Coordinates of C-alpha atoms in Angstrom, one line a residue:
Chain A
M6 CA 75.6 19.5 187.3
S7 CA 76.7 17.2 184.5
G8 CA 78.6 14.6 186.5
Y9 CA 81.9 12.9 185.9
E10 CA 82.7 9.8 183.7
I11 CA 85.9 9.2 185.6
V12 CA 85.7 9.3 189.3
L13 CA 88.7 9.0 191.5
T14 CA 88.2 8.1 195.2
T15 CA 89.5 6.4 198.3
D16 CA 88.2 5.5 201.7
R17 CA 87.9 7.9 204.6
T18 CA 91.3 7.2 206.2
M19 CA 92.9 8.6 203.0
M20 CA 90.3 11.2 202.2
S21 CA 91.0 13.5 205.1
N22 CA 93.5 16.2 206.1
H23 CA 93.9 14.6 209.5
H24 CA 92.9 17.9 211.2
G25 CA 95.7 19.6 209.3
K26 CA 98.3 17.4 211.1
E27 CA 99.3 14.7 208.8
F28 CA 101.1 12.8 211.6
L29 CA 97.7 12.1 213.1
G30 CA 96.9 10.1 210.0
F31 CA 99.1 7.4 211.3
L32 CA 96.5 6.6 213.9
A33 CA 94.5 5.1 211.0
T34 CA 97.2 2.5 210.5
G35 CA 96.3 0.9 213.8
P36 CA 93.1 -0.6 215.3
A37 CA 91.2 1.6 217.8
I38 CA 93.0 1.3 221.1
G39 CA 91.4 2.3 224.3
L40 CA 88.8 4.4 222.4
P41 CA 85.6 3.6 220.5
E42 CA 86.3 3.0 216.8
R43 CA 84.2 6.0 215.7
L44 CA 86.2 8.4 217.9
W45 CA 89.4 6.8 216.8
L46 CA 88.5 7.4 213.2
W47 CA 87.5 10.9 213.9
L48 CA 90.9 11.6 215.5
A49 CA 92.8 10.0 212.7
A50 CA 90.7 11.0 209.7
P51 CA 87.9 13.5 210.1
K52 CA 85.6 14.1 207.0
M53 CA 86.8 16.6 204.4
K54 CA 84.9 19.7 203.4
V55 CA 83.4 19.2 200.0
D56 CA 81.8 21.3 197.3
N57 CA 78.2 20.7 196.0
E58 CA 79.5 17.9 193.7
G59 CA 81.2 16.1 196.5
K60 CA 84.7 17.2 195.4
P61 CA 87.0 17.4 198.5
L62 CA 88.7 20.6 199.3
E63 CA 92.0 18.7 199.8
A64 CA 92.9 15.3 198.4
S65 CA 95.9 12.9 198.2
Y66 CA 98.6 14.4 196.0
G67 CA 99.1 11.2 193.9
M68 CA 95.4 11.2 193.0
R69 CA 95.6 14.9 192.3
K70 CA 98.3 14.2 189.7
V71 CA 96.2 11.5 188.0
E72 CA 93.2 13.8 188.0
A73 CA 95.3 16.7 186.5
K74 CA 96.6 14.4 183.8
L75 CA 93.1 13.3 182.8
I76 CA 91.7 16.8 182.9
E77 CA 94.5 18.1 180.7
E78 CA 93.7 15.3 178.1
G79 CA 90.1 16.4 178.0
F80 CA 88.4 13.7 180.2
K81 CA 85.6 14.6 182.6
A82 CA 87.5 13.4 185.7
A83 CA 87.3 14.4 189.3
I84 CA 88.3 13.3 192.8
I85 CA 85.1 12.6 194.7
D86 CA 84.7 12.1 198.5
P87 CA 83.5 8.5 199.2
D88 CA 80.3 9.8 200.9
Y89 CA 79.3 11.5 197.6
L90 CA 79.9 8.8 195.0
H91 CA 76.1 8.4 194.5
K92 CA 76.0 11.9 192.9
H93 CA 78.0 10.5 189.9
L94 CA 76.6 7.1 189.6
K95 CA 74.7 7.9 186.4
T96 CA 77.6 9.3 184.6
M97 CA 80.5 7.2 186.1
K98 CA 82.2 4.8 183.6
I99 CA 85.5 4.3 185.5
L100 CA 86.0 4.3 189.2
M101 CA 89.7 4.8 190.0
L102 CA 90.9 3.9 193.5
G103 CA 94.1 5.2 195.1
H104 CA 95.7 4.2 198.5
H105 CA 98.9 3.9 200.4
D106 CA 97.9 0.9 202.3
Y107 CA 94.6 -0.8 201.0
F108 CA 94.8 -3.8 203.2
A109 CA 97.0 -2.8 206.0
Y110 CA 100.0 -4.9 204.8
G111 CA 102.4 -1.9 204.8
P112 CA 104.3 -0.6 207.8
P113 CA 103.3 0.2 210.5
S114 CA 99.7 -1.2 209.9
S115 CA 100.8 -4.8 209.6
E116 CA 102.8 -4.5 212.8
W117 CA 99.9 -3.1 214.8
W118 CA 97.7 -5.9 213.3
M119 CA 100.2 -8.6 214.4
I120 CA 100.7 -7.2 217.9
T121 CA 97.1 -6.5 218.7
G122 CA 95.4 -9.2 216.7
K123 CA 92.9 -6.6 215.5
E124 CA 92.3 -5.3 212.0
P125 CA 93.6 -1.8 211.5
V126 CA 91.1 1.0 210.9
N127 CA 92.4 1.7 207.4
R128 CA 91.7 -1.8 206.2
I129 CA 88.2 -1.8 207.8
S130 CA 87.5 1.5 206.3
F131 CA 88.6 0.5 202.7
K132 CA 86.6 -2.7 202.9
K133 CA 83.6 -0.7 204.0
L134 CA 83.9 1.5 201.0
M135 CA 84.1 -1.4 198.6
E136 CA 81.2 -3.2 200.2
S137 CA 79.1 0.0 200.1
P138 CA 75.8 -0.1 198.0
V139 CA 77.1 2.7 195.7
V140 CA 80.2 0.8 194.7
K141 CA 78.2 -2.4 194.2
K142 CA 75.7 -0.5 192.1
A143 CA 78.5 1.0 190.0
K144 CA 79.9 -2.4 189.3
E145 CA 76.4 -3.8 188.4
K146 CA 76.0 -1.1 185.8
G147 CA 79.4 -1.9 184.2
V148 CA 81.7 0.7 185.7
K149 CA 85.3 -0.3 185.3
I150 CA 87.4 -0.4 188.5
I151 CA 91.0 0.5 188.3
A152 CA 93.2 0.5 191.4
G153 CA 96.5 2.2 191.8
G154 CA 98.8 4.1 194.2
P155 CA 101.7 3.0 196.4
G156 CA 99.6 0.2 198.0
A157 CA 98.7 -1.4 194.6
W158 CA 100.9 -4.4 195.2
Q159 CA 98.7 -5.5 198.1
W160 CA 96.0 -6.6 195.8
L161 CA 98.2 -9.5 194.8
W162 CA 97.6 -10.9 198.3
E163 CA 93.8 -10.3 198.3
L164 CA 92.8 -12.1 195.1
G165 CA 89.5 -13.2 196.7
L166 CA 88.5 -9.6 197.3
W167 CA 89.8 -8.6 193.9
K168 CA 87.4 -11.1 192.4
K169 CA 84.5 -10.3 194.7
W170 CA 84.6 -6.6 194.1
G171 CA 85.2 -6.9 190.4
V172 CA 88.4 -5.0 190.1
D173 CA 89.4 -4.8 186.4
T174 CA 93.0 -3.6 186.5
V175 CA 95.6 -2.8 189.1
I176 CA 98.4 -0.4 188.3
D177 CA 101.6 0.0 190.2
G178 CA 104.1 2.7 189.6
E179 CA 104.3 6.3 188.2
V180 CA 101.4 6.5 185.8
E181 CA 101.5 9.9 184.2
R182 CA 102.8 8.5 180.9
V183 CA 100.5 5.5 180.7
I184 CA 97.2 6.4 182.3
V185 CA 95.6 8.2 179.4
D186 CA 95.9 5.2 177.1
I187 CA 94.6 2.9 179.8
V188 CA 91.6 5.1 180.5
E189 CA 90.8 5.4 176.7
K190 CA 90.9 1.7 176.3
A191 CA 88.7 1.2 179.4
L192 CA 86.1 3.7 178.0
N193 CA 86.1 1.9 174.7
N194 CA 85.6 -1.5 176.4
E195 CA 88.9 -2.7 174.9
P196 CA 90.8 -5.4 176.9
L197 CA 93.0 -4.3 179.7
P198 CA 95.9 -6.1 181.4
D199 CA 94.9 -7.4 184.8
Y200 CA 98.1 -6.0 186.4
I201 CA 100.5 -3.3 185.2
Y202 CA 103.8 -2.4 186.7
V203 CA 105.2 0.8 185.3
G204 CA 109.0 0.4 185.2
P205 CA 111.7 3.1 185.4
H206 CA 111.9 3.3 181.6
D207 CA 108.3 4.5 181.4
S208 CA 108.7 7.0 184.3
P209 CA 107.4 10.4 183.2
S210 CA 109.8 13.2 182.5
V211 CA 109.5 16.5 184.4
D212 CA 107.5 17.9 181.5
E213 CA 105.1 15.0 181.5
I214 CA 104.3 15.5 185.2
P215 CA 101.2 17.9 185.4
I216 CA 100.6 20.6 187.8
I217 CA 97.8 19.7 190.3
K218 CA 94.4 21.3 189.6
G219 CA 93.0 21.2 193.2
A220 CA 94.5 21.4 196.7
S221 CA 96.6 18.5 198.1
V222 CA 96.3 17.2 201.7
N223 CA 98.0 19.8 204.0
G224 CA 99.6 21.5 201.0
L225 CA 102.0 18.6 200.1
V226 CA 104.0 19.4 196.9
E227 CA 106.6 17.3 195.3
I228 CA 110.1 18.8 194.9
M229 CA 111.8 15.8 193.3
R230 CA 111.3 12.2 192.3
G231 CA 113.8 9.4 192.6
C232 CA 116.8 9.0 194.8
P233 CA 120.5 9.0 194.0
R234 CA 121.6 6.6 196.8
G235 CA 121.5 3.5 194.5
C236 CA 120.3 0.9 197.0
R237 CA 119.9 -2.2 194.9
F238 CA 116.7 -3.5 196.5
C239 CA 114.8 -0.2 196.0
S240 CA 112.7 0.6 193.0
V241 CA 112.7 4.3 193.7
T242 CA 116.4 4.5 193.1
L243 CA 116.1 2.8 189.7
R244 CA 113.9 5.6 188.5
P245 CA 115.5 8.7 186.9
L246 CA 116.3 11.4 189.4
R247 CA 114.1 14.4 188.6
Y248 CA 114.2 17.8 190.3
I249 CA 110.9 19.6 189.9
P250 CA 111.7 23.2 188.7
L251 CA 111.1 25.9 191.3
D252 CA 108.5 27.7 189.2
K253 CA 106.4 24.5 189.0
I254 CA 106.7 24.0 192.8
L255 CA 105.6 27.5 193.4
K256 CA 102.6 27.2 191.0
E257 CA 101.4 24.2 192.9
I258 CA 101.7 26.1 196.2
E259 CA 99.6 28.9 194.6
I260 CA 96.9 26.3 193.7
N261 CA 96.8 25.1 197.3
K262 CA 96.6 28.7 198.5
K263 CA 93.7 29.4 196.1
Y264 CA 91.8 26.6 198.0
G265 CA 92.7 28.0 201.4
V266 CA 95.6 25.7 202.3
K267 CA 98.1 27.9 203.9
S268 CA 101.0 25.5 204.7
V269 CA 103.4 23.4 202.7
I270 CA 104.8 20.0 203.0
L271 CA 107.9 19.7 200.7
H272 CA 107.8 16.1 199.5
S273 CA 110.9 14.1 198.4
E274 CA 112.6 10.9 199.4
D275 CA 115.2 13.3 200.9
V276 CA 114.4 17.0 200.9
L277 CA 118.0 18.1 201.5
L278 CA 119.0 16.5 198.2
Y279 CA 117.0 18.9 196.2
G280 CA 119.4 20.2 193.6
A281 CA 122.2 18.2 195.2
S282 CA 125.5 17.1 193.8
G283 CA 124.9 13.3 194.1
V284 CA 124.3 12.7 197.8
K285 CA 125.9 15.9 198.9
P286 CA 123.4 18.8 199.6
R287 CA 124.2 22.1 198.0
P288 CA 123.3 25.4 199.7
D289 CA 122.1 27.4 196.7
P290 CA 119.1 25.4 195.5
L291 CA 118.0 24.6 199.1
I292 CA 118.2 28.2 200.3
K293 CA 116.4 29.5 197.2
L294 CA 113.7 26.8 197.6
H295 CA 113.0 27.7 201.2
E296 CA 113.2 31.4 200.7
S297 CA 110.9 31.3 197.7
V298 CA 108.4 29.1 199.5
S299 CA 108.5 31.0 202.7
R300 CA 107.9 34.3 200.9
I301 CA 104.6 33.1 199.4
I302 CA 103.0 31.2 202.2
D303 CA 101.1 32.3 205.3
G304 CA 101.4 29.0 207.1
H305 CA 104.3 26.7 208.0
I306 CA 106.8 24.6 206.1
A307 CA 107.2 20.8 206.8
W308 CA 109.5 18.3 205.1
S309 CA 108.1 14.9 204.2
H310 CA 111.4 13.0 204.5
A311 CA 115.1 13.7 205.0
S312 CA 118.1 11.4 205.4
L313 CA 120.2 11.6 208.5
A314 CA 123.4 11.6 206.5
A315 CA 122.3 14.6 204.4
I316 CA 121.3 16.5 207.6
K317 CA 124.8 15.9 209.1
Y318 CA 126.6 16.7 205.9
A319 CA 124.6 19.8 205.1
E320 CA 125.3 21.2 208.6
E321 CA 128.9 20.2 209.0
K322 CA 129.9 21.3 205.5
H323 CA 127.8 24.4 205.0
K324 CA 126.0 25.2 208.3
L325 CA 123.0 24.7 206.0
V326 CA 120.5 23.3 208.5
T327 CA 121.1 26.2 210.8
K328 CA 120.8 28.7 207.9
I329 CA 117.6 27.3 206.6
M330 CA 116.0 27.0 210.0
Q331 CA 117.2 30.1 211.8
D332 CA 117.2 32.5 208.9
I333 CA 114.1 31.3 207.0
V334 CA 111.8 28.7 208.6
L335 CA 111.9 29.7 212.3
T336 CA 111.2 33.3 211.4
K337 CA 107.5 32.2 210.8
Q338 CA 107.0 29.0 212.8
E339 CA 108.1 27.3 216.0
F340 CA 109.3 23.9 214.6
L341 CA 109.5 21.8 211.5
G342 CA 108.4 18.2 211.3
V343 CA 110.0 15.5 209.2
E344 CA 110.2 11.7 208.9
V345 CA 113.6 10.1 209.0
G346 CA 114.8 6.5 208.9
I347 CA 117.2 5.0 211.4
E348 CA 116.2 1.4 210.6
T349 CA 119.1 -0.1 212.6
L350 CA 121.9 1.1 214.8
S351 CA 124.0 -2.0 214.1
V352 CA 126.9 -1.3 211.8
R353 CA 127.0 -4.9 210.7
L354 CA 123.4 -4.9 209.6
A355 CA 123.6 -1.4 208.1
K356 CA 126.4 -2.6 205.9
I357 CA 124.2 -5.5 204.6
I358 CA 120.8 -3.8 204.2
M359 CA 121.6 -0.2 203.5
P360 CA 125.2 0.4 202.6
A361 CA 124.4 3.6 200.8
K362 CA 122.2 5.2 203.5
S363 CA 125.2 6.7 205.3
A364 CA 126.7 8.2 202.1
P365 CA 128.8 10.3 201.7
Y366 CA 130.0 8.8 205.0
P367 CA 131.1 5.2 205.3
P368 CA 128.6 2.7 206.9
E369 CA 130.9 2.2 209.9
E370 CA 129.9 5.8 210.9
W371 CA 126.2 5.1 210.9
P372 CA 125.5 5.3 214.7
N373 CA 127.5 8.6 214.8
I374 CA 125.6 9.9 211.9
V375 CA 122.3 9.2 213.6
E376 CA 123.4 10.8 216.9
D377 CA 124.9 13.9 215.2
A378 CA 121.8 14.3 213.0
F379 CA 119.5 14.1 215.9
R380 CA 121.5 16.6 217.8
I381 CA 121.5 19.0 214.8
M382 CA 117.7 18.6 214.5
H383 CA 117.1 19.1 218.2
E384 CA 119.2 22.3 218.2
N385 CA 117.3 23.6 215.2
R386 CA 113.8 22.7 216.3
I387 CA 113.3 20.0 213.7
I388 CA 111.2 17.3 215.2
P389 CA 111.7 13.9 213.5
A390 CA 109.4 11.0 213.5
A391 CA 112.0 8.2 213.1
T392 CA 111.5 4.6 212.0
L393 CA 113.4 1.5 213.1
I394 CA 113.0 -1.8 211.4
L395 CA 113.0 -5.0 213.5
G396 CA 113.2 -8.6 212.3
L397 CA 115.1 -7.8 209.1
P398 CA 116.5 -10.8 207.2
Q399 CA 120.0 -11.7 208.5
E400 CA 119.4 -9.8 211.8
T401 CA 121.0 -11.4 214.8
P402 CA 120.2 -10.8 218.5
D403 CA 123.5 -8.8 218.8
D404 CA 122.3 -6.4 216.1
V405 CA 119.1 -5.8 218.0
M406 CA 120.9 -5.3 221.3
E407 CA 123.3 -2.9 219.7
T408 CA 120.3 -0.9 218.5
A409 CA 118.8 -1.0 222.0
E410 CA 122.0 0.3 223.6
L411 CA 122.7 3.0 221.1
L412 CA 119.2 4.3 221.4
D413 CA 120.4 5.8 224.7
R414 CA 122.6 8.1 222.8
I415 CA 119.6 9.9 221.3
K416 CA 117.4 9.8 224.3
D417 CA 117.8 13.5 225.0
Y418 CA 116.8 14.6 221.5
R419 CA 113.2 15.6 220.9
S420 CA 111.7 13.0 218.6
V421 CA 109.2 10.2 218.1
I422 CA 110.7 6.8 217.3
V423 CA 108.5 4.1 215.8
P424 CA 109.8 0.5 215.6
M425 CA 108.4 -1.4 212.7
F426 CA 108.6 -5.1 212.0
F427 CA 109.8 -6.5 208.8
V428 CA 106.9 -8.9 208.3
P429 CA 107.1 -11.6 205.6
M430 CA 103.8 -11.7 203.7
G431 CA 103.3 -15.3 204.6
A432 CA 103.4 -14.4 208.3
L433 CA 100.3 -12.2 207.9
K434 CA 98.2 -15.3 207.5
N435 CA 99.2 -16.6 210.9
R436 CA 99.4 -14.2 213.7
D437 CA 100.4 -16.8 216.2
W438 CA 103.4 -17.7 214.1
F439 CA 104.4 -14.1 214.2
R440 CA 104.1 -13.8 217.9
K441 CA 105.8 -17.0 218.7
N442 CA 108.6 -16.8 216.1
A443 CA 109.3 -13.3 215.1
V444 CA 109.2 -11.3 218.3
K445 CA 112.3 -12.0 220.5
T446 CA 113.2 -10.8 223.9
E447 CA 115.7 -8.3 222.5
H448 CA 112.9 -6.9 220.2
I449 CA 110.8 -6.2 223.3
E450 CA 113.8 -4.3 224.8
V451 CA 114.0 -2.0 221.7
M452 CA 110.2 -1.6 221.5
K453 CA 110.1 -0.7 225.2
K454 CA 112.8 1.9 224.8
C455 CA 111.1 3.4 221.7
L456 CA 107.8 3.5 223.5
F457 CA 109.0 5.3 226.6
H458 CA 111.2 7.7 224.5
T459 CA 108.2 8.5 222.4
L460 CA 105.8 8.9 225.3
K461 CA 108.2 11.3 227.1
W462 CA 108.8 13.5 224.0
A463 CA 105.2 13.3 222.7
E464 CA 104.1 15.0 225.9
D465 CA 106.8 17.6 225.5
I466 CA 105.9 18.2 221.8
M467 CA 102.2 18.5 222.6
N468 CA 102.9 20.9 225.5
K469 CA 105.3 23.2 223.5
F470 CA 104.6 22.8 219.8
Y471 CA 101.8 20.7 218.6
L472 CA 98.0 21.1 218.4
K473 CA 98.1 24.5 220.0
E474 CA 95.3 26.0 217.8
P475 CA 92.1 26.5 219.9
Y476 CA 89.9 24.6 217.4
L477 CA 92.1 21.5 218.0
A478 CA 91.4 21.4 221.7
P479 CA 89.2 18.3 221.4
V480 CA 91.8 16.5 219.4
R481 CA 94.5 17.4 221.9
L482 CA 92.3 16.1 224.7
G483 CA 91.7 12.9 222.8
L484 CA 95.4 12.4 222.2
K485 CA 96.3 13.1 225.8
L486 CA 93.8 10.5 227.0
F487 CA 95.2 8.1 224.5
L488 CA 98.8 8.7 225.6
R489 CA 97.8 8.2 229.2
Y490 CA 96.1 5.0 228.3
V491 CA 99.1 3.7 226.4
K492 CA 101.4 4.5 229.4
W493 CA 99.1 2.7 231.8
K494 CA 98.7 -0.3 229.5
A495 CA 102.4 -0.5 228.8
N496 CA 103.3 -0.6 232.5
K497 CA 100.8 -3.4 232.9
V498 CA 101.6 -5.5 229.8
I499 CA 105.4 -5.2 229.4
P500 CA 106.4 -7.0 232.7
R501 CA 103.9 -9.8 231.7
L502 CA 105.4 -10.0 228.2
E503 CA 109.0 -10.1 229.5
T504 CA 108.1 -12.9 231.9
Y505 CA 106.4 -14.8 229.0
M506 CA 109.4 -14.3 226.7
R507 CA 111.8 -15.6 229.3
K508 CA 109.9 -18.9 229.6
Chain B
M30 CA 100.1 13.9 174.8
K31 CA 98.0 10.8 174.0
N32 CA 100.0 7.7 173.3
N33 CA 99.4 4.0 172.7
W34 CA 101.3 2.6 175.5
L35 CA 99.4 -0.6 175.9
Q36 CA 100.2 -1.5 172.3
N37 CA 103.9 -0.5 172.5
N38 CA 105.5 -2.7 169.9
N39 CA 108.9 -2.5 171.6
S40 CA 107.8 -5.0 174.1
F41 CA 108.6 -8.7 174.4
H42 CA 105.8 -11.2 175.0
V43 CA 106.2 -14.1 177.4
V44 CA 103.4 -16.6 177.2
L45 CA 103.0 -18.9 180.3
V46 CA 100.9 -22.0 179.9
F47 CA 100.3 -24.0 183.1
S48 CA 97.6 -26.2 184.7
N49 CA 97.3 -26.5 188.5
S50 CA 100.5 -24.9 189.6
G51 CA 102.5 -22.3 187.7
D52 CA 105.6 -22.3 190.0
L53 CA 108.1 -24.0 187.6
V54 CA 106.8 -22.2 184.6
V55 CA 107.1 -18.9 186.3
K56 CA 110.6 -19.6 187.6
E57 CA 111.7 -20.3 184.1
A58 CA 110.0 -17.2 182.8
L59 CA 111.7 -15.1 185.5
F60 CA 115.1 -16.4 184.3
R61 CA 114.3 -15.6 180.7
I62 CA 113.1 -12.1 181.4
Y63 CA 116.3 -11.4 183.3
E64 CA 118.2 -12.6 180.2
L65 CA 116.2 -10.5 177.8
G66 CA 116.4 -7.5 180.1
S67 CA 119.4 -6.0 178.3
K68 CA 117.4 -5.7 175.1
F69 CA 113.8 -5.0 176.2
K70 CA 112.3 -2.6 178.8
V71 CA 108.7 -3.7 178.6
F72 CA 107.3 -7.3 178.9
D73 CA 103.8 -8.5 178.2
I74 CA 103.1 -11.6 180.1
H75 CA 100.2 -13.7 178.9
V76 CA 98.8 -16.5 181.0
V77 CA 96.8 -19.5 179.6
S78 CA 95.6 -21.6 182.5
P79 CA 92.5 -23.1 184.0
I80 CA 93.3 -21.1 187.1
S81 CA 90.9 -18.2 186.4
R82 CA 91.3 -14.4 186.7
P83 CA 92.6 -13.1 189.0
Y84 CA 93.6 -16.2 191.0
Y85 CA 96.4 -17.1 188.5
L86 CA 98.2 -14.0 189.7
K87 CA 99.2 -15.9 192.9
F88 CA 101.8 -17.5 190.7
L89 CA 103.0 -14.2 189.2
R90 CA 103.8 -12.5 192.6
E91 CA 107.4 -13.6 192.4
V92 CA 107.8 -12.1 188.9
I93 CA 106.1 -8.9 189.8
Q94 CA 108.1 -8.4 193.0
N95 CA 111.5 -9.3 191.4
I96 CA 111.2 -7.5 188.1
I97 CA 111.4 -3.9 189.2
A98 CA 113.6 -2.7 186.4
F99 CA 111.2 -3.2 183.5
S100 CA 107.5 -2.5 182.8
L101 CA 105.2 -5.4 183.0
R102 CA 101.7 -5.9 181.6
I103 CA 100.0 -9.1 182.7
W104 CA 97.1 -10.5 180.7
Y105 CA 94.8 -13.5 181.2
N106 CA 94.1 -15.2 177.9
G107 CA 91.8 -18.1 178.8
S108 CA 92.4 -21.7 179.4
S109 CA 91.6 -23.8 176.3
V110 CA 93.8 -24.8 173.3
E111 CA 91.5 -22.6 171.2
D112 CA 92.3 -19.6 173.5
L113 CA 96.0 -20.3 173.0
R114 CA 95.5 -20.6 169.2
K115 CA 93.8 -17.2 169.2
L116 CA 96.7 -15.6 171.2
I117 CA 99.3 -17.2 168.9
N118 CA 97.5 -15.9 165.8
D119 CA 97.3 -12.4 167.3
L120 CA 101.0 -12.4 168.2
A121 CA 101.9 -13.8 164.8
S122 CA 99.8 -11.3 162.9
R123 CA 101.4 -8.4 164.7
K124 CA 104.9 -10.0 164.2
D125 CA 105.4 -9.7 167.9
R126 CA 108.6 -11.1 169.5
A127 CA 107.5 -13.9 171.9
I128 CA 108.6 -16.9 173.9
F129 CA 106.3 -19.6 175.2
V130 CA 106.9 -21.4 178.5
V131 CA 104.7 -24.5 178.9
E132 CA 104.2 -27.1 181.6
K133 CA 105.3 -30.5 180.4
D134 CA 102.0 -32.2 181.1
M135 CA 100.2 -30.1 178.5
P136 CA 101.4 -31.8 175.2
E137 CA 98.3 -30.6 173.2
Y138 CA 99.3 -27.0 174.0
Y139 CA 103.0 -27.2 173.2
G140 CA 102.3 -29.2 170.2
L141 CA 100.2 -26.3 168.9
I142 CA 102.9 -23.7 169.7
R143 CA 105.6 -25.8 168.0
S144 CA 103.6 -25.8 164.8
F145 CA 104.3 -22.0 164.6
N146 CA 107.7 -20.5 164.6
F147 CA 107.8 -19.3 168.2
E148 CA 110.5 -20.3 170.7
T149 CA 109.0 -22.8 173.1
I150 CA 110.4 -24.0 176.4
V151 CA 108.7 -27.1 177.9
V152 CA 109.4 -27.0 181.7
G153 CA 110.2 -30.4 183.3
E154 CA 110.9 -32.1 180.0

């Protein structure tokens, strides 16, 4: 074994395949509730299988892309499980970190943190990695630390830890075009910027995006980058829209298969917009994609994200959801999971914060779009994990009450609904401020409805669809205990909270 | 394909010089970057300040979170007049396009910049 000069790693909550059920990974965004922390961590993020060098069988897709780019350019680079960093201490010159949520400032971690007053497990786990003897030793011997990934921005609010741990550079954005130069300069001990934001102009073209060299977590493969909706506040939409060619998608799936990953998560901001005409889904590319993927995999297909407007349009215009699900997906599996964003059910607020989210329909139609899309998904065995955002700027109590009332319209559709708080960064420093000023009575109403909706359907989902594999029996038991605990606790806490809020 | 992205000479350099608080200097810089955004897609932001690495970044959060349409590279260049002189010499020798935004209570620093041919904005003057 010769060792690697560039080691990519992350903490346990990210270096896991979450028992093959990525949704379980969300448990790591909260503190351990009703269970010991070790058990909680095992439920959320069990250890990955590794080879004799400590390379994990599956790893985060973003890190796989960076690893592939560096290998293609001739560097000795590899993703290494955090428990095996010591094997590469002698050869390591650069330690690259990747994370979605380094310090639990993203949703829903920050919300759990605010509500419970306890540090989420992902934050604790990352701090533990950075405080570990092996990372300290690496820094002492002059290893450069470069941090990136979707959570890179969070370092700007942890400058003390940045200093303490000796981070050299933080990079935010799509790095394929820039990472080679940064790594070369780091290896040559040339000066590096402290912070890099890679803007849309430097986004890689489809040809510059490499094919992964090792398996991604639960077989995630990217089918497109960017989004055509044009929301002014969103950086994703500023980036060029790139559809990954089908042959490249299939090659990545073959890589995953080679390492024993049988299933696929098709990743996009909006899967139904693959090959679309603007925001209008087109049958041909979507059917071809699903048929081609289904033909070569033994496991199941999942979608990372889809928009509710695209689901409604695809079905009403082309019967496309039914065709994809009944003719292709459900011939080999019982359901398909996806994340969707409701965000609000207030038309007034939707017009302000997300005027393009309903396109090609007008924003006035938003509540109807949500209801229709949920019905279409329910009828086609698509199980959405939906998000709602509370406390948005310009939100009024009427907006929240409208959301609470309209939630009744989707109560009969199988789904999980997770309310998230829009938390200003300043509020994170003062949890009491958050509890006293941010959470209003009407928010409690929405949270209560979401909780009981989710508890009802989570039981149904677990009984009929989820975690049915025999080897997952202990996970299933752990989750059932957790759900029972949440129900018991909620029935105790909510009346007390409502009384407190009325005072 | 290897490239030399960090030395991309199509960038515009914005040098911020401030002492205890960079708020006003950064606000001015943000405004100028927006103005220059039609011509440049990459900005190198250099900071000369006694607020050391990485704590000076506290004042750059607003720039980083608002400038999402361009690439940013943020460098710390020390705190002394000599550090500033070295930076100016580097920029001048490479014929880089640059603007300097300086806090008004630092006359020694903007005096030095004005002795070169770079555009200088003294904030609060």
